[in-house]
């Protein structure tokens, strides 16, 4: 019976959301993001022949100058950094557990440049990593990378 | 295989070799990073999960599921049920069940226009019972791999001149009805057919290929040592074994029916990878690979997830 109720609740939630989208004239749909510059599985489209971008060992140019507050927003946003998908970070809800716990990342003795290089492209440190190459694949821009690194380094 | 990503030249050589060995159209993708091969044996079917995620012990049979029902309420354990506990909800409430009736009505209506529609679906007979369990299969007359959804699209077009494309609700509803007539029948994709195995090998290549802005493969979340079994924010990725058995399924978070190939497209969007259309040859090959990993497990349609 418990399972039945749970299923019913889930179904009704789904129907409610489906109904809302139709009834309230949802905002004009955004153009879907174009991921076709990256590799895809197609046998015929151009992205099916795109190569993986090779690892880039990026040196930090000048002082870090990151904004930890902006970095926090980027790190937690599902459609941006989404560090929480895989890492425990202080104050984040529903953290992932596959990546290392970053709760004390700022006490690990890593320099700004080392931390920056890891976020830019973790493959330069660990070729087997599951971590997306945030710099190499343009997930975050230069200033956003600096903001995220500044935020990570505040974890003591 | 794990060292082959450390040396790009070796990786390229290994991939080229695999591609050649499989007669693979992907042979030119030498510069594609890959997740290390989990060495799945297609001959084992769903039992390949033994020594893989090893969760099949909890969901292999209904008795196993009943015995382990308590795991559904434990956040760290629930993923081990592989969603199969939801198949025990034998209530006639969710829209997956309604889709069976709607699909049956659609087939009846289309067959009334030309009875050949039904015999096309049934490959010579009007009896569809048990037939969906053998899909995907190689169709010699069409010269290609055909899924249940692909068969529906083909029969509508060739017999009635009507477009019922894969991924559209009418196609998915008919598929739910078609597959419900095989509910409980063990899946038996014919791995003795060379063409099926060629498709399997191409699908296997795709499973390990890293794609998109996040540079992830299916395998990044669905093999041992990957994210499988770990929390990925609110979710815990599960084993790929047994997974195609309940598709098309009613997705409660989405509020809609979804075929396995629509699910691939949804995954790809989350992986920030260019998604493909249901029925795309690359998705069909991936469905072959995935369905061989369900061989021996009963068709579980209708279902909800």
mmCIF file with all atom_site columns, N, CA and C in Angstrom, chain A residues 2-3 6 11 35-36 38-41 43 45 47-52 76 78-80 82 84-85 94 96-98 123 128-130 132 137-139, chain B residues 2 5 26 28-29 31-33 35-36 73 89 91 94-95 202 210-215 220 225-226 230-234 268 272-274 276 282 285:
data_model
loop_
_atom_site.group_PDB
_atom_site.id
_atom_site.type_symbol
_atom_site.label_atom_id
_atom_site.label_alt_id
_atom_site.label_comp_id
_atom_site.label_asym_id
_atom_site.label_entity_id
_atom_site.label_seq_id
_atom_site.pdbx_PDB_ins_code
_atom_site.Cartn_x
_atom_site.Cartn_y
_atom_site.Cartn_z
_atom_site.occupancy
_atom_site.B_iso_or_equiv
_atom_site.pdbx_formal_charge
_atom_site.auth_seq_id
_atom_site.auth_comp_id
_atom_site.auth_asym_id
_atom_site.auth_atom_id
_atom_site.pdbx_PDB_model_num
ATOM 1   N N  . UNK A 1 2   ? 1.960  1.184  0.784   1.00 0.00 ? 2   UNK A N  1
ATOM 2   C CA . UNK A 1 2   ? 2.867  2.322  0.864   1.00 0.00 ? 2   UNK A CA 1
ATOM 3   C C  . UNK A 1 2   ? 3.440  2.615  -0.532  1.00 0.00 ? 2   UNK A C  1
ATOM 4   N N  . UNK A 1 3   ? 3.832  1.508  -1.192  1.00 0.00 ? 3   UNK A N  1
ATOM 5   C CA . UNK A 1 3   ? 4.407  1.672  -2.532  1.00 0.00 ? 3   UNK A CA 1
ATOM 6   C C  . UNK A 1 3   ? 3.376  2.261  -3.475  1.00 0.00 ? 3   UNK A C  1
ATOM 7   N N  . UNK A 1 6   ? 3.025  5.912  -2.956  1.00 0.00 ? 6   UNK A N  1
ATOM 8   C CA . UNK A 1 6   ? 4.194  6.630  -3.453  1.00 0.00 ? 6   UNK A CA 1
ATOM 9   C C  . UNK A 1 6   ? 4.125  6.774  -4.972  1.00 0.00 ? 6   UNK A C  1
ATOM 10  N N  . UNK A 1 11  ? 3.035  9.921  -9.879  1.00 0.00 ? 11  UNK A N  1
ATOM 11  C CA . UNK A 1 11  ? 2.290  10.087 -11.126 1.00 0.00 ? 11  UNK A CA 1
ATOM 12  C C  . UNK A 1 11  ? 1.537  11.416 -11.117 1.00 0.00 ? 11  UNK A C  1
ATOM 13  N N  . UNK A 1 35  ? 26.107 21.759 -28.831 1.00 0.00 ? 35  UNK A N  1
ATOM 14  C CA . UNK A 1 35  ? 27.250 20.983 -28.360 1.00 0.00 ? 35  UNK A CA 1
ATOM 15  C C  . UNK A 1 35  ? 27.989 20.321 -29.524 1.00 0.00 ? 35  UNK A C  1
ATOM 16  N N  . UNK A 1 36  ? 27.611 20.711 -30.759 1.00 0.00 ? 36  UNK A N  1
ATOM 17  C CA . UNK A 1 36  ? 28.112 19.948 -31.901 1.00 0.00 ? 36  UNK A CA 1
ATOM 18  C C  . UNK A 1 36  ? 29.594 20.201 -32.195 1.00 0.00 ? 36  UNK A C  1
ATOM 19  N N  . UNK A 1 38  ? 31.735 19.533 -30.036 1.00 0.00 ? 38  UNK A N  1
ATOM 20  C CA . UNK A 1 38  ? 32.375 18.471 -29.260 1.00 0.00 ? 38  UNK A CA 1
ATOM 21  C C  . UNK A 1 38  ? 32.022 17.110 -29.865 1.00 0.00 ? 38  UNK A C  1
ATOM 22  N N  . UNK A 1 39  ? 32.784 16.068 -29.517 1.00 0.00 ? 39  UNK A N  1
ATOM 23  C CA . UNK A 1 39  ? 32.514 14.739 -30.090 1.00 0.00 ? 39  UNK A CA 1
ATOM 24  C C  . UNK A 1 39  ? 31.088 14.257 -29.786 1.00 0.00 ? 39  UNK A C  1
ATOM 25  N N  . UNK A 1 40  ? 30.449 13.600 -30.761 1.00 0.00 ? 40  UNK A N  1
ATOM 26  C CA . UNK A 1 40  ? 29.156 12.948 -30.539 1.00 0.00 ? 40  UNK A CA 1
ATOM 27  C C  . UNK A 1 40  ? 29.224 11.544 -31.136 1.00 0.00 ? 40  UNK A C  1
ATOM 28  N N  . UNK A 1 41  ? 28.131 10.795 -31.028 1.00 0.00 ? 41  UNK A N  1
ATOM 29  C CA . UNK A 1 41  ? 28.155 9.394  -31.458 1.00 0.00 ? 41  UNK A CA 1
ATOM 30  C C  . UNK A 1 41  ? 27.698 9.182  -32.903 1.00 0.00 ? 41  UNK A C  1
ATOM 31  N N  . UNK A 1 43  ? 27.258 8.614  -36.798 1.00 0.00 ? 43  UNK A N  1
ATOM 32  C CA . UNK A 1 43  ? 28.119 8.052  -37.837 1.00 0.00 ? 43  UNK A CA 1
ATOM 33  C C  . UNK A 1 43  ? 28.209 8.982  -39.051 1.00 0.00 ? 43  UNK A C  1
ATOM 34  N N  . UNK A 1 45  ? 27.026 12.800 -38.936 1.00 0.00 ? 45  UNK A N  1
ATOM 35  C CA . UNK A 1 45  ? 27.196 14.228 -38.682 1.00 0.00 ? 45  UNK A CA 1
ATOM 36  C C  . UNK A 1 45  ? 28.664 14.555 -38.415 1.00 0.00 ? 45  UNK A C  1
ATOM 37  N N  . UNK A 1 47  ? 30.021 16.157 -36.007 1.00 0.00 ? 47  UNK A N  1
ATOM 38  C CA . UNK A 1 47  ? 30.496 15.957 -34.625 1.00 0.00 ? 47  UNK A CA 1
ATOM 39  C C  . UNK A 1 47  ? 30.921 14.508 -34.373 1.00 0.00 ? 47  UNK A C  1
ATOM 40  N N  . UNK A 1 48  ? 30.434 13.597 -35.207 1.00 0.00 ? 48  UNK A N  1
ATOM 41  C CA . UNK A 1 48  ? 30.844 12.205 -35.075 1.00 0.00 ? 48  UNK A CA 1
ATOM 42  C C  . UNK A 1 48  ? 32.306 11.978 -35.400 1.00 0.00 ? 48  UNK A C  1
ATOM 43  N N  . UNK A 1 49  ? 32.923 12.963 -36.047 1.00 0.00 ? 49  UNK A N  1
ATOM 44  C CA . UNK A 1 49  ? 34.345 12.835 -36.412 1.00 0.00 ? 49  UNK A CA 1
ATOM 45  C C  . UNK A 1 49  ? 35.229 13.802 -35.637 1.00 0.00 ? 49  UNK A C  1
ATOM 46  N N  . UNK A 1 50  ? 34.601 14.582 -34.736 1.00 0.00 ? 50  UNK A N  1
ATOM 47  C CA . UNK A 1 50  ? 35.383 15.532 -33.934 1.00 0.00 ? 50  UNK A CA 1
ATOM 48  C C  . UNK A 1 50  ? 36.244 14.765 -32.927 1.00 0.00 ? 50  UNK A C  1
ATOM 49  N N  . UNK A 1 51  ? 37.495 15.167 -32.783 1.00 0.00 ? 51  UNK A N  1
ATOM 50  C CA . UNK A 1 51  ? 38.405 14.524 -31.837 1.00 0.00 ? 51  UNK A CA 1
ATOM 51  C C  . UNK A 1 51  ? 38.228 15.125 -30.439 1.00 0.00 ? 51  UNK A C  1
ATOM 52  N N  . UNK A 1 52  ? 38.560 14.331 -29.419 1.00 0.00 ? 52  UNK A N  1
ATOM 53  C CA . UNK A 1 52  ? 38.615 14.852 -28.057 1.00 0.00 ? 52  UNK A CA 1
ATOM 54  C C  . UNK A 1 52  ? 39.708 15.921 -27.991 1.00 0.00 ? 52  UNK A C  1
ATOM 55  N N  . UNK A 1 76  ? 28.040 25.773 -7.440  1.00 0.00 ? 76  UNK A N  1
ATOM 56  C CA . UNK A 1 76  ? 26.825 25.079 -7.026  1.00 0.00 ? 76  UNK A CA 1
ATOM 57  C C  . UNK A 1 76  ? 25.786 24.984 -8.141  1.00 0.00 ? 76  UNK A C  1
ATOM 58  N N  . UNK A 1 78  ? 23.860 23.872 -11.249 1.00 0.00 ? 78  UNK A N  1
ATOM 59  C CA . UNK A 1 78  ? 23.854 22.616 -12.000 1.00 0.00 ? 78  UNK A CA 1
ATOM 60  C C  . UNK A 1 78  ? 24.238 22.803 -13.457 1.00 0.00 ? 78  UNK A C  1
ATOM 61  N N  . UNK A 1 79  ? 23.929 23.980 -14.004 1.00 0.00 ? 79  UNK A N  1
ATOM 62  C CA . UNK A 1 79  ? 24.203 24.186 -15.435 1.00 0.00 ? 79  UNK A CA 1
ATOM 63  C C  . UNK A 1 79  ? 25.541 24.877 -15.678 1.00 0.00 ? 79  UNK A C  1
ATOM 64  N N  . UNK A 1 80  ? 26.351 25.059 -14.617 1.00 0.00 ? 80  UNK A N  1
ATOM 65  C CA . UNK A 1 80  ? 27.661 25.692 -14.810 1.00 0.00 ? 80  UNK A CA 1
ATOM 66  C C  . UNK A 1 80  ? 28.771 24.767 -14.285 1.00 0.00 ? 80  UNK A C  1
ATOM 67  N N  . UNK A 1 82  ? 28.826 23.036 -11.256 1.00 0.00 ? 82  UNK A N  1
ATOM 68  C CA . UNK A 1 82  ? 28.215 21.822 -10.709 1.00 0.00 ? 82  UNK A CA 1
ATOM 69  C C  . UNK A 1 82  ? 29.236 20.931 -10.006 1.00 0.00 ? 82  UNK A C  1
ATOM 70  N N  . UNK A 1 84  ? 29.317 20.197 -7.092  1.00 0.00 ? 84  UNK A N  1
ATOM 71  C CA . UNK A 1 84  ? 28.568 19.371 -6.143  1.00 0.00 ? 84  UNK A CA 1
ATOM 72  C C  . UNK A 1 84  ? 28.121 18.041 -6.746  1.00 0.00 ? 84  UNK A C  1
ATOM 73  N N  . UNK A 1 85  ? 28.074 17.953 -8.073  1.00 0.00 ? 85  UNK A N  1
ATOM 74  C CA . UNK A 1 85  ? 27.646 16.698 -8.692  1.00 0.00 ? 85  UNK A CA 1
ATOM 75  C C  . UNK A 1 85  ? 28.502 15.539 -8.189  1.00 0.00 ? 85  UNK A C  1
ATOM 76  N N  . UNK A 1 94  ? 22.913 17.980 -1.276  1.00 0.00 ? 94  UNK A N  1
ATOM 77  C CA . UNK A 1 94  ? 22.930 16.809 -2.157  1.00 0.00 ? 94  UNK A CA 1
ATOM 78  C C  . UNK A 1 94  ? 24.269 16.639 -2.879  1.00 0.00 ? 94  UNK A C  1
ATOM 79  N N  . UNK A 1 96  ? 27.679 14.982 -4.438  1.00 0.00 ? 96  UNK A N  1
ATOM 80  C CA . UNK A 1 96  ? 28.082 13.693 -4.984  1.00 0.00 ? 96  UNK A CA 1
ATOM 81  C C  . UNK A 1 96  ? 29.169 13.089 -4.122  1.00 0.00 ? 96  UNK A C  1
ATOM 82  N N  . UNK A 1 97  ? 29.476 11.812 -4.371  1.00 0.00 ? 97  UNK A N  1
ATOM 83  C CA . UNK A 1 97  ? 30.446 11.116 -3.526  1.00 0.00 ? 97  UNK A CA 1
ATOM 84  C C  . UNK A 1 97  ? 31.581 10.477 -4.313  1.00 0.00 ? 97  UNK A C  1
ATOM 85  N N  . UNK A 1 98  ? 31.594 10.643 -5.636  1.00 0.00 ? 98  UNK A N  1
ATOM 86  C CA . UNK A 1 98  ? 32.622 9.955  -6.414  1.00 0.00 ? 98  UNK A CA 1
ATOM 87  C C  . UNK A 1 98  ? 33.968 10.686 -6.350  1.00 0.00 ? 98  UNK A C  1
ATOM 88  N N  . UNK A 1 123 ? 42.965 16.263 -16.434 1.00 0.00 ? 123 UNK A N  1
ATOM 89  C CA . UNK A 1 123 ? 43.638 15.154 -17.117 1.00 0.00 ? 123 UNK A CA 1
ATOM 90  C C  . UNK A 1 123 ? 45.154 15.309 -17.107 1.00 0.00 ? 123 UNK A C  1
ATOM 91  N N  . UNK A 1 128 ? 43.203 9.362  -16.030 1.00 0.00 ? 128 UNK A N  1
ATOM 92  C CA . UNK A 1 128 ? 42.009 8.521  -15.913 1.00 0.00 ? 128 UNK A CA 1
ATOM 93  C C  . UNK A 1 128 ? 40.829 9.276  -15.304 1.00 0.00 ? 128 UNK A C  1
ATOM 94  N N  . UNK A 1 129 ? 41.003 10.559 -15.014 1.00 0.00 ? 129 UNK A N  1
ATOM 95  C CA . UNK A 1 129 ? 39.988 11.285 -14.252 1.00 0.00 ? 129 UNK A CA 1
ATOM 96  C C  . UNK A 1 129 ? 38.632 11.292 -14.945 1.00 0.00 ? 129 UNK A C  1
ATOM 97  N N  . UNK A 1 130 ? 37.579 11.387 -14.128 1.00 0.00 ? 130 UNK A N  1
ATOM 98  C CA . UNK A 1 130 ? 36.224 11.555 -14.642 1.00 0.00 ? 130 UNK A CA 1
ATOM 99  C C  . UNK A 1 130 ? 35.848 13.035 -14.703 1.00 0.00 ? 130 UNK A C  1
ATOM 100 N N  . UNK A 1 132 ? 35.376 16.740 -15.751 1.00 0.00 ? 132 UNK A N  1
ATOM 101 C CA . UNK A 1 132 ? 35.366 17.464 -17.029 1.00 0.00 ? 132 UNK A CA 1
ATOM 102 C C  . UNK A 1 132 ? 36.494 18.507 -17.072 1.00 0.00 ? 132 UNK A C  1
ATOM 103 N N  . UNK A 1 137 ? 37.578 22.658 -22.354 1.00 0.00 ? 137 UNK A N  1
ATOM 104 C CA . UNK A 1 137 ? 36.305 22.508 -23.069 1.00 0.00 ? 137 UNK A CA 1
ATOM 105 C C  . UNK A 1 137 ? 35.377 23.715 -22.901 1.00 0.00 ? 137 UNK A C  1
ATOM 106 N N  . UNK A 1 138 ? 35.932 24.844 -22.458 1.00 0.00 ? 138 UNK A N  1
ATOM 107 C CA . UNK A 1 138 ? 35.164 26.111 -22.399 1.00 0.00 ? 138 UNK A CA 1
ATOM 108 C C  . UNK A 1 138 ? 33.887 25.997 -21.562 1.00 0.00 ? 138 UNK A C  1
ATOM 109 N N  . UNK A 1 139 ? 33.927 25.187 -20.500 1.00 0.00 ? 139 UNK A N  1
ATOM 110 C CA . UNK A 1 139 ? 32.749 25.098 -19.624 1.00 0.00 ? 139 UNK A CA 1
ATOM 111 C C  . UNK A 1 139 ? 32.665 26.370 -18.788 1.00 0.00 ? 139 UNK A C  1
ATOM 112 N N  . UNK B 2 2   ? 43.706 -0.220 -19.294 1.00 0.00 ? 2   UNK B N  1
ATOM 113 C CA . UNK B 2 2   ? 43.629 1.041  -18.563 1.00 0.00 ? 2   UNK B CA 1
ATOM 114 C C  . UNK B 2 2   ? 44.786 1.966  -18.930 1.00 0.00 ? 2   UNK B C  1
ATOM 115 N N  . UNK B 2 5   ? 45.036 5.112  -22.298 1.00 0.00 ? 5   UNK B N  1
ATOM 116 C CA . UNK B 2 5   ? 44.790 6.550  -22.403 1.00 0.00 ? 5   UNK B CA 1
ATOM 117 C C  . UNK B 2 5   ? 46.009 7.367  -21.990 1.00 0.00 ? 5   UNK B C  1
ATOM 118 N N  . UNK B 2 26  ? 33.467 3.472  -37.295 1.00 0.00 ? 26  UNK B N  1
ATOM 119 C CA . UNK B 2 26  ? 34.097 4.528  -36.518 1.00 0.00 ? 26  UNK B CA 1
ATOM 120 C C  . UNK B 2 26  ? 35.617 4.504  -36.653 1.00 0.00 ? 26  UNK B C  1
ATOM 121 N N  . UNK B 2 28  ? 37.804 5.893  -38.266 1.00 0.00 ? 28  UNK B N  1
ATOM 122 C CA . UNK B 2 28  ? 38.595 7.114  -38.406 1.00 0.00 ? 28  UNK B CA 1
ATOM 123 C C  . UNK B 2 28  ? 38.645 7.939  -37.116 1.00 0.00 ? 28  UNK B C  1
ATOM 124 N N  . UNK B 2 29  ? 37.896 7.527  -36.076 1.00 0.00 ? 29  UNK B N  1
ATOM 125 C CA . UNK B 2 29  ? 37.870 8.311  -34.846 1.00 0.00 ? 29  UNK B CA 1
ATOM 126 C C  . UNK B 2 29  ? 39.033 7.957  -33.930 1.00 0.00 ? 29  UNK B C  1
ATOM 127 N N  . UNK B 2 31  ? 41.237 9.826  -32.586 1.00 0.00 ? 31  UNK B N  1
ATOM 128 C CA . UNK B 2 31  ? 41.589 10.782 -31.542 1.00 0.00 ? 31  UNK B CA 1
ATOM 129 C C  . UNK B 2 31  ? 40.464 10.994 -30.540 1.00 0.00 ? 31  UNK B C  1
ATOM 130 N N  . UNK B 2 32  ? 39.712 9.934  -30.299 1.00 0.00 ? 32  UNK B N  1
ATOM 131 C CA . UNK B 2 32  ? 38.597 10.000 -29.357 1.00 0.00 ? 32  UNK B CA 1
ATOM 132 C C  . UNK B 2 32  ? 39.008 9.318  -28.064 1.00 0.00 ? 32  UNK B C  1
ATOM 133 N N  . UNK B 2 33  ? 38.967 10.076 -26.946 1.00 0.00 ? 33  UNK B N  1
ATOM 134 C CA . UNK B 2 33  ? 39.277 9.460  -25.649 1.00 0.00 ? 33  UNK B CA 1
ATOM 135 C C  . UNK B 2 33  ? 38.215 8.432  -25.303 1.00 0.00 ? 33  UNK B C  1
ATOM 136 N N  . UNK B 2 35  ? 36.682 5.555  -22.212 1.00 0.00 ? 35  UNK B N  1
ATOM 137 C CA . UNK B 2 35  ? 36.712 5.039  -20.847 1.00 0.00 ? 35  UNK B CA 1
ATOM 138 C C  . UNK B 2 35  ? 37.257 3.609  -20.924 1.00 0.00 ? 35  UNK B C  1
ATOM 139 N N  . UNK B 2 36  ? 38.060 3.189  -19.944 1.00 0.00 ? 36  UNK B N  1
ATOM 140 C CA . UNK B 2 36  ? 38.621 1.828  -20.023 1.00 0.00 ? 36  UNK B CA 1
ATOM 141 C C  . UNK B 2 36  ? 37.542 0.755  -20.165 1.00 0.00 ? 36  UNK B C  1
ATOM 142 N N  . UNK B 2 73  ? 14.017 1.849  0.850   1.00 0.00 ? 73  UNK B N  1
ATOM 143 C CA . UNK B 2 73  ? 13.909 3.011  1.736   1.00 0.00 ? 73  UNK B CA 1
ATOM 144 C C  . UNK B 2 73  ? 15.248 3.458  2.298   1.00 0.00 ? 73  UNK B C  1
ATOM 145 N N  . UNK B 2 89  ? 5.027  -2.907 -8.515  1.00 0.00 ? 89  UNK B N  1
ATOM 146 C CA . UNK B 2 89  ? 3.829  -2.109 -8.257  1.00 0.00 ? 89  UNK B CA 1
ATOM 147 C C  . UNK B 2 89  ? 2.741  -2.493 -9.246  1.00 0.00 ? 89  UNK B C  1
ATOM 148 N N  . UNK B 2 91  ? -0.315 -2.005 -9.904  1.00 0.00 ? 91  UNK B N  1
ATOM 149 C CA . UNK B 2 91  ? -1.548 -1.233 -9.802  1.00 0.00 ? 91  UNK B CA 1
ATOM 150 C C  . UNK B 2 91  ? -1.845 -0.693 -11.185 1.00 0.00 ? 91  UNK B C  1
ATOM 151 N N  . UNK B 2 94  ? -0.756 3.949  -13.252 1.00 0.00 ? 94  UNK B N  1
ATOM 152 C CA . UNK B 2 94  ? 0.159  4.855  -13.942 1.00 0.00 ? 94  UNK B CA 1
ATOM 153 C C  . UNK B 2 94  ? -0.078 4.844  -15.462 1.00 0.00 ? 94  UNK B C  1
ATOM 154 N N  . UNK B 2 95  ? 0.300  5.952  -16.110 1.00 0.00 ? 95  UNK B N  1
ATOM 155 C CA . UNK B 2 95  ? 0.006  6.099  -17.535 1.00 0.00 ? 95  UNK B CA 1
ATOM 156 C C  . UNK B 2 95  ? 0.673  5.055  -18.427 1.00 0.00 ? 95  UNK B C  1
ATOM 157 N N  . UNK B 2 202 ? 29.618 -2.178 -32.494 1.00 0.00 ? 202 UNK B N  1
ATOM 158 C CA . UNK B 2 202 ? 29.559 -0.725 -32.723 1.00 0.00 ? 202 UNK B CA 1
ATOM 159 C C  . UNK B 2 202 ? 28.945 -0.025 -31.506 1.00 0.00 ? 202 UNK B C  1
ATOM 160 N N  . UNK B 2 210 ? 34.118 8.784  -25.058 1.00 0.00 ? 210 UNK B N  1
ATOM 161 C CA . UNK B 2 210 ? 33.859 10.034 -24.344 1.00 0.00 ? 210 UNK B CA 1
ATOM 162 C C  . UNK B 2 210 ? 33.363 11.072 -25.348 1.00 0.00 ? 210 UNK B C  1
ATOM 163 N N  . UNK B 2 211 ? 32.305 11.758 -24.970 1.00 0.00 ? 211 UNK B N  1
ATOM 164 C CA . UNK B 2 211 ? 31.687 12.714 -25.887 1.00 0.00 ? 211 UNK B CA 1
ATOM 165 C C  . UNK B 2 211 ? 31.348 14.017 -25.156 1.00 0.00 ? 211 UNK B C  1
ATOM 166 N N  . UNK B 2 212 ? 31.070 15.028 -25.940 1.00 0.00 ? 212 UNK B N  1
ATOM 167 C CA . UNK B 2 212 ? 30.455 16.245 -25.430 1.00 0.00 ? 212 UNK B CA 1
ATOM 168 C C  . UNK B 2 212 ? 31.385 17.152 -24.640 1.00 0.00 ? 212 UNK B C  1
ATOM 169 N N  . UNK B 2 213 ? 30.800 18.261 -24.171 1.00 0.00 ? 213 UNK B N  1
ATOM 170 C CA . UNK B 2 213 ? 31.572 19.268 -23.443 1.00 0.00 ? 213 UNK B CA 1
ATOM 171 C C  . UNK B 2 213 ? 32.101 18.712 -22.121 1.00 0.00 ? 213 UNK B C  1
ATOM 172 N N  . UNK B 2 214 ? 31.375 17.794 -21.498 1.00 0.00 ? 214 UNK B N  1
ATOM 173 C CA . UNK B 2 214 ? 31.819 17.242 -20.212 1.00 0.00 ? 214 UNK B CA 1
ATOM 174 C C  . UNK B 2 214 ? 32.785 16.070 -20.379 1.00 0.00 ? 214 UNK B C  1
ATOM 175 N N  . UNK B 2 215 ? 33.021 15.657 -21.614 1.00 0.00 ? 215 UNK B N  1
ATOM 176 C CA . UNK B 2 215 ? 33.989 14.588 -21.919 1.00 0.00 ? 215 UNK B CA 1
ATOM 177 C C  . UNK B 2 215 ? 33.674 13.297 -21.155 1.00 0.00 ? 215 UNK B C  1
ATOM 178 N N  . UNK B 2 220 ? 31.275 6.210  -18.048 1.00 0.00 ? 220 UNK B N  1
ATOM 179 C CA . UNK B 2 220 ? 31.732 7.051  -16.938 1.00 0.00 ? 220 UNK B CA 1
ATOM 180 C C  . UNK B 2 220 ? 30.818 6.934  -15.730 1.00 0.00 ? 220 UNK B C  1
ATOM 181 N N  . UNK B 2 225 ? 33.933 1.085  -10.785 1.00 0.00 ? 225 UNK B N  1
ATOM 182 C CA . UNK B 2 225 ? 35.050 2.025  -10.704 1.00 0.00 ? 225 UNK B CA 1
ATOM 183 C C  . UNK B 2 225 ? 34.682 3.401  -11.230 1.00 0.00 ? 225 UNK B C  1
ATOM 184 N N  . UNK B 2 226 ? 33.531 3.502  -11.876 1.00 0.00 ? 226 UNK B N  1
ATOM 185 C CA . UNK B 2 226 ? 33.064 4.801  -12.374 1.00 0.00 ? 226 UNK B CA 1
ATOM 186 C C  . UNK B 2 226 ? 32.191 5.439  -11.291 1.00 0.00 ? 226 UNK B C  1
ATOM 187 N N  . UNK B 2 230 ? 27.838 5.465  -6.741  1.00 0.00 ? 230 UNK B N  1
ATOM 188 C CA . UNK B 2 230 ? 28.148 6.671  -5.970  1.00 0.00 ? 230 UNK B CA 1
ATOM 189 C C  . UNK B 2 230 ? 27.059 7.702  -6.218  1.00 0.00 ? 230 UNK B C  1
ATOM 190 N N  . UNK B 2 231 ? 26.968 8.665  -5.325  1.00 0.00 ? 231 UNK B N  1
ATOM 191 C CA . UNK B 2 231 ? 26.002 9.736  -5.499  1.00 0.00 ? 231 UNK B CA 1
ATOM 192 C C  . UNK B 2 231 ? 26.473 10.704 -6.585  1.00 0.00 ? 231 UNK B C  1
ATOM 193 N N  . UNK B 2 232 ? 25.564 11.014 -7.500  1.00 0.00 ? 232 UNK B N  1
ATOM 194 C CA . UNK B 2 232 ? 25.802 12.049 -8.501  1.00 0.00 ? 232 UNK B CA 1
ATOM 195 C C  . UNK B 2 232 ? 24.740 13.103 -8.243  1.00 0.00 ? 232 UNK B C  1
ATOM 196 N N  . UNK B 2 233 ? 25.053 13.977 -7.337  1.00 0.00 ? 233 UNK B N  1
ATOM 197 C CA . UNK B 2 233 ? 24.049 14.872 -6.732  1.00 0.00 ? 233 UNK B CA 1
ATOM 198 C C  . UNK B 2 233 ? 22.880 14.028 -6.247  1.00 0.00 ? 233 UNK B C  1
ATOM 199 N N  . UNK B 2 234 ? 21.669 14.225 -6.685  1.00 0.00 ? 234 UNK B N  1
ATOM 200 C CA . UNK B 2 234 ? 20.545 13.485 -6.111  1.00 0.00 ? 234 UNK B CA 1
ATOM 201 C C  . UNK B 2 234 ? 20.394 12.056 -6.609  1.00 0.00 ? 234 UNK B C  1
ATOM 202 N N  . UNK B 2 268 ? 22.320 12.300 -23.133 1.00 0.00 ? 268 UNK B N  1
ATOM 203 C CA . UNK B 2 268 ? 23.295 13.085 -23.886 1.00 0.00 ? 268 UNK B CA 1
ATOM 204 C C  . UNK B 2 268 ? 23.142 14.572 -23.617 1.00 0.00 ? 268 UNK B C  1
ATOM 205 N N  . UNK B 2 272 ? 25.921 17.138 -21.989 1.00 0.00 ? 272 UNK B N  1
ATOM 206 C CA . UNK B 2 272 ? 26.258 18.240 -22.901 1.00 0.00 ? 272 UNK B CA 1
ATOM 207 C C  . UNK B 2 272 ? 26.901 17.688 -24.178 1.00 0.00 ? 272 UNK B C  1
ATOM 208 N N  . UNK B 2 273 ? 26.212 16.705 -24.724 1.00 0.00 ? 273 UNK B N  1
ATOM 209 C CA . UNK B 2 273 ? 26.626 16.065 -25.964 1.00 0.00 ? 273 UNK B CA 1
ATOM 210 C C  . UNK B 2 273 ? 25.518 16.255 -26.995 1.00 0.00 ? 273 UNK B C  1
ATOM 211 N N  . UNK B 2 274 ? 25.881 16.503 -28.240 1.00 0.00 ? 274 UNK B N  1
ATOM 212 C CA . UNK B 2 274 ? 24.891 16.591 -29.321 1.00 0.00 ? 274 UNK B CA 1
ATOM 213 C C  . UNK B 2 274 ? 24.032 15.327 -29.299 1.00 0.00 ? 274 UNK B C  1
ATOM 214 N N  . UNK B 2 276 ? 21.047 12.687 -30.638 1.00 0.00 ? 276 UNK B N  1
ATOM 215 C CA . UNK B 2 276 ? 20.633 12.180 -31.955 1.00 0.00 ? 276 UNK B CA 1
ATOM 216 C C  . UNK B 2 276 ? 19.142 11.873 -31.913 1.00 0.00 ? 276 UNK B C  1
ATOM 217 N N  . UNK B 2 282 ? 23.315 5.027  -34.862 1.00 0.00 ? 282 UNK B N  1
ATOM 218 C CA . UNK B 2 282 ? 24.218 4.923  -33.702 1.00 0.00 ? 282 UNK B CA 1
ATOM 219 C C  . UNK B 2 282 ? 23.428 4.577  -32.438 1.00 0.00 ? 282 UNK B C  1
ATOM 220 N N  . UNK B 2 285 ? 22.358 0.880  -32.660 1.00 0.00 ? 285 UNK B N  1
ATOM 221 C CA . UNK B 2 285 ? 23.455 -0.005 -32.266 1.00 0.00 ? 285 UNK B CA 1
ATOM 222 C C  . UNK B 2 285 ? 23.645 -0.014 -30.748 1.00 0.00 ? 285 UNK B C  1
#
